[in-house]
């Protein structure tokens, strides 16, 4: 019950963030514009000549992953660090709450906020898209929602765990934004840089097989791979939407690797974050 009580309070507090609703407003507008663009002009926005539900899903997956990652940072960076900085964590722990109750409650509360915001944006955007397409494919949509919720849970776990490692909100912000910049914006150059150095400061004519695995490390890349794994026949609706490396004969060169990567991003940060929080001198 302690965990649920903390989660409910945390949900109320986090849902009052102006930045959250500003991001949601932008997400809704972009979802509507992208759904309309794909449904009305699929050949002009990278889709096939005939628009489809599967094409709409993969066409909007990019903006969904960006919204989830940025919103998770906005909603979660103060989850634990803010309580420690204000000193309210001592009052919370003076009540019949254990540290694991606080940590789990923060996770559940912030996940509920992100899920609510995500649901609003998807209902509006996809609702327009489905209305324009004149059809709804229940199974692909349900699979998309499940994988997207997993991705959202991963990002909440990452940012809450980052927040749990420090008692400073400014440090938590820096670490969360640094994670986003490294893994979501700059990661593409990491394997290329390693190959360049290992190959004597020149790029080989053919990249090593392991480069494919490294490119799947960012959570958003793993998310797209997982989507491709659950609806492989729809992934072809977007030209170039492939995950398995061409010509790579390796067990990991399959889209299912996305679930493995997401699982690691879910478990490892939680373990590290909880350990740091549980052993911290508050």
Tab-separated table of C-alpha atoms in Angstrom:
chain	number	residue	atom	x	y	z
A	1	UNK	CA	0.000	0.000	0.000
A	2	UNK	CA	2.906	2.377	0.674
A	3	UNK	CA	4.048	2.057	-2.924
A	4	UNK	CA	0.582	2.836	-4.290
A	5	UNK	CA	0.137	5.795	-1.937
A	6	UNK	CA	3.425	7.286	-3.085
A	7	UNK	CA	2.551	6.578	-6.723
A	8	UNK	CA	-0.799	8.366	-6.435
A	9	UNK	CA	0.752	11.439	-4.816
A	10	UNK	CA	3.579	11.426	-7.337
A	11	UNK	CA	1.098	11.216	-10.218
A	12	UNK	CA	-0.770	14.276	-8.943
A	13	UNK	CA	2.421	16.258	-8.483
A	14	UNK	CA	4.030	15.335	-11.808
A	15	UNK	CA	0.859	15.868	-13.858
A	16	UNK	CA	0.880	19.566	-12.912
A	17	UNK	CA	4.063	20.237	-14.890
A	18	UNK	CA	3.559	23.002	-17.455
A	19	UNK	CA	6.459	21.673	-19.517
A	20	UNK	CA	4.699	18.300	-19.738
A	21	UNK	CA	1.523	19.788	-21.188
A	22	UNK	CA	3.512	22.034	-23.512
A	23	UNK	CA	5.291	18.962	-24.910
A	24	UNK	CA	1.967	17.161	-25.171
A	25	UNK	CA	0.529	20.084	-27.155
A	26	UNK	CA	3.432	19.956	-29.600
A	27	UNK	CA	3.106	16.168	-29.859
A	28	UNK	CA	-0.621	16.384	-30.606
A	29	UNK	CA	-0.065	18.992	-33.322
A	30	UNK	CA	2.756	16.991	-34.919
A	31	UNK	CA	0.745	13.751	-34.699
A	32	UNK	CA	-2.205	15.368	-36.453
A	33	UNK	CA	-0.019	16.901	-39.161
A	34	UNK	CA	1.928	13.686	-39.768
A	35	UNK	CA	-1.201	11.514	-39.804
A	36	UNK	CA	-2.854	13.862	-42.287
A	37	UNK	CA	0.275	14.050	-44.454
A	38	UNK	CA	0.675	10.281	-44.571
A	39	UNK	CA	-3.002	9.514	-45.153
A	40	UNK	CA	-3.444	12.121	-47.890
A	41	UNK	CA	-0.014	12.168	-49.560
A	42	UNK	CA	1.801	8.891	-48.706
A	43	UNK	CA	3.930	8.987	-51.842
A	44	UNK	CA	5.230	12.449	-50.923
A	45	UNK	CA	6.276	11.643	-47.356
A	46	UNK	CA	8.201	8.437	-47.915
A	47	UNK	CA	5.343	5.955	-47.804
A	48	UNK	CA	4.001	3.651	-50.466
A	49	UNK	CA	1.626	4.788	-53.166
A	50	UNK	CA	-1.250	3.415	-51.098
A	51	UNK	CA	-1.537	4.483	-47.462
A	52	UNK	CA	-2.082	1.783	-44.839
A	53	UNK	CA	-2.441	1.412	-41.092
A	54	UNK	CA	0.942	-0.297	-40.891
A	55	UNK	CA	2.572	2.487	-42.840
A	56	UNK	CA	1.004	5.064	-40.522
A	57	UNK	CA	2.362	3.225	-37.481
A	58	UNK	CA	5.949	3.196	-38.710
A	59	UNK	CA	5.698	6.680	-40.163
A	60	UNK	CA	4.779	8.127	-36.764
A	61	UNK	CA	7.049	5.875	-34.677
A	62	UNK	CA	9.908	8.353	-34.954
A	63	UNK	CA	7.968	11.256	-33.468
A	64	UNK	CA	6.545	8.932	-30.809
A	65	UNK	CA	10.032	7.866	-29.712
A	66	UNK	CA	11.176	11.509	-29.569
A	67	UNK	CA	8.138	12.523	-27.518
A	68	UNK	CA	8.571	9.626	-25.088
A	69	UNK	CA	12.266	10.320	-24.503
A	70	UNK	CA	11.914	14.087	-24.012
A	71	UNK	CA	8.766	13.804	-21.917
A	72	UNK	CA	10.354	11.152	-19.703
A	73	UNK	CA	13.214	13.564	-19.004
A	74	UNK	CA	10.847	16.453	-18.200
A	75	UNK	CA	8.585	14.321	-16.018
A	76	UNK	CA	11.162	12.157	-14.248
A	77	UNK	CA	14.384	14.059	-13.663
A	78	UNK	CA	13.160	15.474	-10.324
A	79	UNK	CA	11.444	12.257	-9.217
A	80	UNK	CA	13.923	11.413	-6.449
A	81	UNK	CA	16.559	14.138	-6.739
A	82	UNK	CA	13.924	16.821	-6.171
A	83	UNK	CA	12.739	15.184	-2.941
A	84	UNK	CA	16.314	14.885	-1.701
A	85	UNK	CA	17.198	18.454	-2.634
A	86	UNK	CA	14.168	19.860	-0.789
A	87	UNK	CA	14.666	17.544	2.163
A	88	UNK	CA	11.134	16.149	1.852
A	89	UNK	CA	12.569	12.665	1.351
A	90	UNK	CA	13.349	12.549	5.096
A	91	UNK	CA	9.759	13.367	5.957
A	92	UNK	CA	8.551	10.741	3.500
A	93	UNK	CA	10.793	8.087	5.013
A	94	UNK	CA	9.717	9.112	8.528
A	95	UNK	CA	6.299	7.761	7.577
A	96	UNK	CA	5.862	3.978	7.235
A	97	UNK	CA	7.603	4.006	3.845
A	98	UNK	CA	10.758	2.113	2.989
A	99	UNK	CA	13.213	3.292	0.371
A	100	UNK	CA	12.101	0.585	-2.014
A	101	UNK	CA	8.502	1.806	-1.609
A	102	UNK	CA	9.590	5.329	-2.524
A	103	UNK	CA	11.610	4.148	-5.508
A	104	UNK	CA	8.852	1.868	-6.820
A	105	UNK	CA	6.161	4.488	-6.161
A	106	UNK	CA	8.093	7.096	-8.110
A	107	UNK	CA	8.439	4.684	-11.024
A	108	UNK	CA	4.732	3.858	-11.082
A	109	UNK	CA	3.608	7.458	-10.665
A	110	UNK	CA	5.831	8.863	-13.396
A	111	UNK	CA	4.964	5.979	-15.722
A	112	UNK	CA	1.261	6.713	-15.220
A	113	UNK	CA	1.795	10.384	-16.138
A	114	UNK	CA	3.756	9.541	-19.275
A	115	UNK	CA	1.209	6.895	-20.284
A	116	UNK	CA	-1.647	9.403	-19.928
A	117	UNK	CA	0.136	12.005	-22.040
A	118	UNK	CA	1.099	9.407	-24.630
A	119	UNK	CA	-2.460	8.067	-24.805
A	120	UNK	CA	-3.896	11.536	-25.427
A	121	UNK	CA	-1.463	12.219	-28.250
A	122	UNK	CA	-1.931	8.829	-29.907
A	123	UNK	CA	-5.729	8.902	-29.685
A	124	UNK	CA	-5.867	12.305	-31.368
A	125	UNK	CA	-3.202	11.628	-34.003
A	126	UNK	CA	-4.112	8.060	-34.858
A	127	UNK	CA	-7.811	8.829	-34.566
A	128	UNK	CA	-7.495	11.310	-37.415
A	129	UNK	CA	-5.276	8.938	-39.386
A	130	UNK	CA	-7.658	6.011	-39.056
A	131	UNK	CA	-10.604	8.224	-39.982
A	132	UNK	CA	-8.839	9.373	-43.142
A	133	UNK	CA	-7.728	5.840	-44.028
A	134	UNK	CA	-11.204	4.511	-43.349
A	135	UNK	CA	-9.938	1.389	-41.573
A	136	UNK	CA	-8.430	0.153	-38.319
A	137	UNK	CA	-6.311	-2.991	-37.941
A	138	UNK	CA	-6.736	-3.979	-34.308
A	139	UNK	CA	-3.827	-6.424	-33.972
A	140	UNK	CA	-1.038	-4.197	-35.389
A	141	UNK	CA	-2.327	-1.230	-33.392
A	142	UNK	CA	-2.453	-3.277	-30.179
A	143	UNK	CA	1.083	-4.581	-30.760
A	144	UNK	CA	2.289	-1.052	-31.467
A	145	UNK	CA	0.745	0.191	-28.218
A	146	UNK	CA	2.305	-2.631	-26.181
A	147	UNK	CA	5.793	-2.090	-27.599
A	148	UNK	CA	5.436	1.676	-27.150
A	149	UNK	CA	4.428	1.210	-23.496
A	150	UNK	CA	7.502	-0.983	-23.015
A	151	UNK	CA	9.651	1.740	-24.541
A	152	UNK	CA	8.027	4.344	-22.279
A	153	UNK	CA	8.669	2.139	-19.234
A	154	UNK	CA	12.311	1.847	-20.267
A	155	UNK	CA	12.783	5.604	-20.473
A	156	UNK	CA	10.989	6.191	-17.176
A	157	UNK	CA	13.245	3.575	-15.567
A	158	UNK	CA	16.358	5.217	-17.005
A	159	UNK	CA	15.536	8.777	-15.960
A	160	UNK	CA	14.104	7.897	-12.529
A	161	UNK	CA	17.209	5.783	-11.900
A	162	UNK	CA	19.405	8.723	-12.908
A	163	UNK	CA	17.420	10.922	-10.512
A	164	UNK	CA	17.896	8.365	-7.747
A	165	UNK	CA	21.683	8.534	-8.014
A	166	UNK	CA	21.967	12.175	-6.933
A	167	UNK	CA	20.500	14.697	-4.533
A	168	UNK	CA	20.844	17.581	-6.985
A	169	UNK	CA	18.205	18.374	-9.613
A	170	UNK	CA	20.732	20.270	-11.723
A	171	UNK	CA	23.005	17.233	-11.781
A	172	UNK	CA	20.056	14.962	-12.564
A	173	UNK	CA	19.097	17.273	-15.444
A	174	UNK	CA	22.640	17.270	-16.793
A	175	UNK	CA	22.919	13.488	-16.616
A	176	UNK	CA	19.495	12.908	-18.218
A	177	UNK	CA	20.151	15.351	-21.066
A	178	UNK	CA	23.638	13.935	-21.485
A	179	UNK	CA	22.160	10.457	-21.845
A	180	UNK	CA	19.721	11.716	-24.484
A	181	UNK	CA	22.404	13.579	-26.438
A	182	UNK	CA	24.825	10.649	-26.393
A	183	UNK	CA	22.496	7.768	-27.148
A	184	UNK	CA	19.805	9.453	-29.248
A	185	UNK	CA	21.649	12.170	-31.174
A	186	UNK	CA	25.352	11.324	-31.284
A	187	UNK	CA	25.464	7.533	-31.068
A	188	UNK	CA	25.610	6.987	-34.838
A	189	UNK	CA	29.150	8.343	-34.945
A	190	UNK	CA	30.390	6.089	-32.108
A	191	UNK	CA	30.749	2.818	-34.073
A	192	UNK	CA	32.112	4.709	-37.070
A	193	UNK	CA	34.709	6.373	-34.862
A	194	UNK	CA	35.776	3.063	-33.332
A	195	UNK	CA	36.047	1.389	-36.740
A	196	UNK	CA	37.993	4.371	-38.068
A	197	UNK	CA	40.572	4.145	-35.270
A	198	UNK	CA	40.831	0.324	-35.269
A	199	UNK	CA	41.260	0.289	-39.049
A	200	UNK	CA	44.296	2.562	-38.918
A	201	UNK	CA	42.428	5.876	-39.200
A	202	UNK	CA	40.556	4.945	-42.326
A	203	UNK	CA	37.161	3.438	-43.041
A	204	UNK	CA	37.078	-0.095	-44.482
A	205	UNK	CA	35.182	-0.933	-47.647
A	206	UNK	CA	32.888	-3.164	-45.596
A	207	UNK	CA	31.867	-2.522	-42.007
A	208	UNK	CA	32.446	-5.291	-39.415
A	209	UNK	CA	29.378	-7.285	-38.405
A	210	UNK	CA	29.504	-5.989	-34.827
A	211	UNK	CA	28.710	-2.465	-36.012
A	212	UNK	CA	25.105	-3.549	-36.554
A	213	UNK	CA	24.804	-4.659	-32.922
A	214	UNK	CA	26.286	-1.393	-31.637
A	215	UNK	CA	23.812	0.648	-33.682
A	216	UNK	CA	20.942	-1.049	-31.824
A	217	UNK	CA	22.146	0.194	-28.425
A	218	UNK	CA	20.105	3.452	-28.268
A	219	UNK	CA	16.660	2.828	-26.749
A	220	UNK	CA	14.906	4.427	-29.736
A	221	UNK	CA	16.741	2.139	-32.172
A	222	UNK	CA	15.802	-0.877	-30.060
A	223	UNK	CA	12.200	0.387	-30.044
A	224	UNK	CA	12.024	0.517	-33.845
A	225	UNK	CA	13.661	-2.918	-34.043
A	226	UNK	CA	11.109	-4.350	-31.604
A	227	UNK	CA	8.260	-2.858	-33.652
A	228	UNK	CA	9.673	-4.470	-36.758
A	229	UNK	CA	9.865	-7.790	-34.929
A	230	UNK	CA	6.193	-7.821	-33.898
A	231	UNK	CA	4.776	-6.571	-37.212
A	232	UNK	CA	7.405	-7.568	-39.819
A	233	UNK	CA	4.932	-7.610	-42.696
A	234	UNK	CA	3.999	-3.981	-42.039
A	235	UNK	CA	7.545	-2.694	-41.671
A	236	UNK	CA	7.961	-2.751	-45.439
A	237	UNK	CA	5.275	-0.059	-45.699
A	238	UNK	CA	8.045	2.485	-45.097
A	239	UNK	CA	10.868	2.260	-47.673
A	240	UNK	CA	14.203	1.449	-46.052
A	241	UNK	CA	12.560	0.270	-42.832
A	242	UNK	CA	14.743	-2.731	-42.088
A	243	UNK	CA	16.652	-3.831	-39.023
A	244	UNK	CA	18.479	-7.027	-39.870
A	245	UNK	CA	21.790	-6.157	-41.488
A	246	UNK	CA	22.138	-7.076	-45.125
A	247	UNK	CA	24.774	-9.725	-45.631
A	248	UNK	CA	25.436	-10.188	-41.915
A	249	UNK	CA	25.576	-13.825	-40.889
A	250	UNK	CA	25.182	-13.454	-37.122
A	251	UNK	CA	22.599	-14.601	-34.606
A	252	UNK	CA	22.026	-11.027	-33.428
A	253	UNK	CA	21.243	-9.606	-36.885
A	254	UNK	CA	17.494	-9.946	-36.350
A	255	UNK	CA	14.880	-7.381	-35.266
A	256	UNK	CA	14.151	-9.361	-32.095
A	257	UNK	CA	17.430	-7.969	-30.745
A	258	UNK	CA	15.405	-4.858	-29.959
A	259	UNK	CA	13.611	-6.629	-27.121
A	260	UNK	CA	16.912	-7.788	-25.656
A	261	UNK	CA	18.309	-4.264	-25.700
A	262	UNK	CA	15.132	-2.784	-24.210
A	263	UNK	CA	15.208	-5.439	-21.501
A	264	UNK	CA	18.778	-4.508	-20.591
A	265	UNK	CA	17.916	-0.800	-20.531
A	266	UNK	CA	15.034	-1.616	-18.193
A	267	UNK	CA	16.882	-3.854	-15.744
A	268	UNK	CA	20.402	-2.398	-15.503
A	269	UNK	CA	19.509	1.254	-14.751
A	270	UNK	CA	16.904	0.155	-12.195
A	271	UNK	CA	19.456	-2.010	-10.409
A	272	UNK	CA	22.071	0.748	-10.369
A	273	UNK	CA	19.611	3.501	-9.458
A	274	UNK	CA	18.024	1.582	-6.599
A	275	UNK	CA	21.402	0.510	-5.208
A	276	UNK	CA	22.673	4.097	-5.208
A	277	UNK	CA	19.462	5.367	-3.598
A	278	UNK	CA	19.326	2.575	-1.023
A	279	UNK	CA	22.922	3.179	0.096
A	280	UNK	CA	22.865	6.995	-0.110
A	281	UNK	CA	23.302	9.119	3.006
A	282	UNK	CA	20.099	11.167	2.945
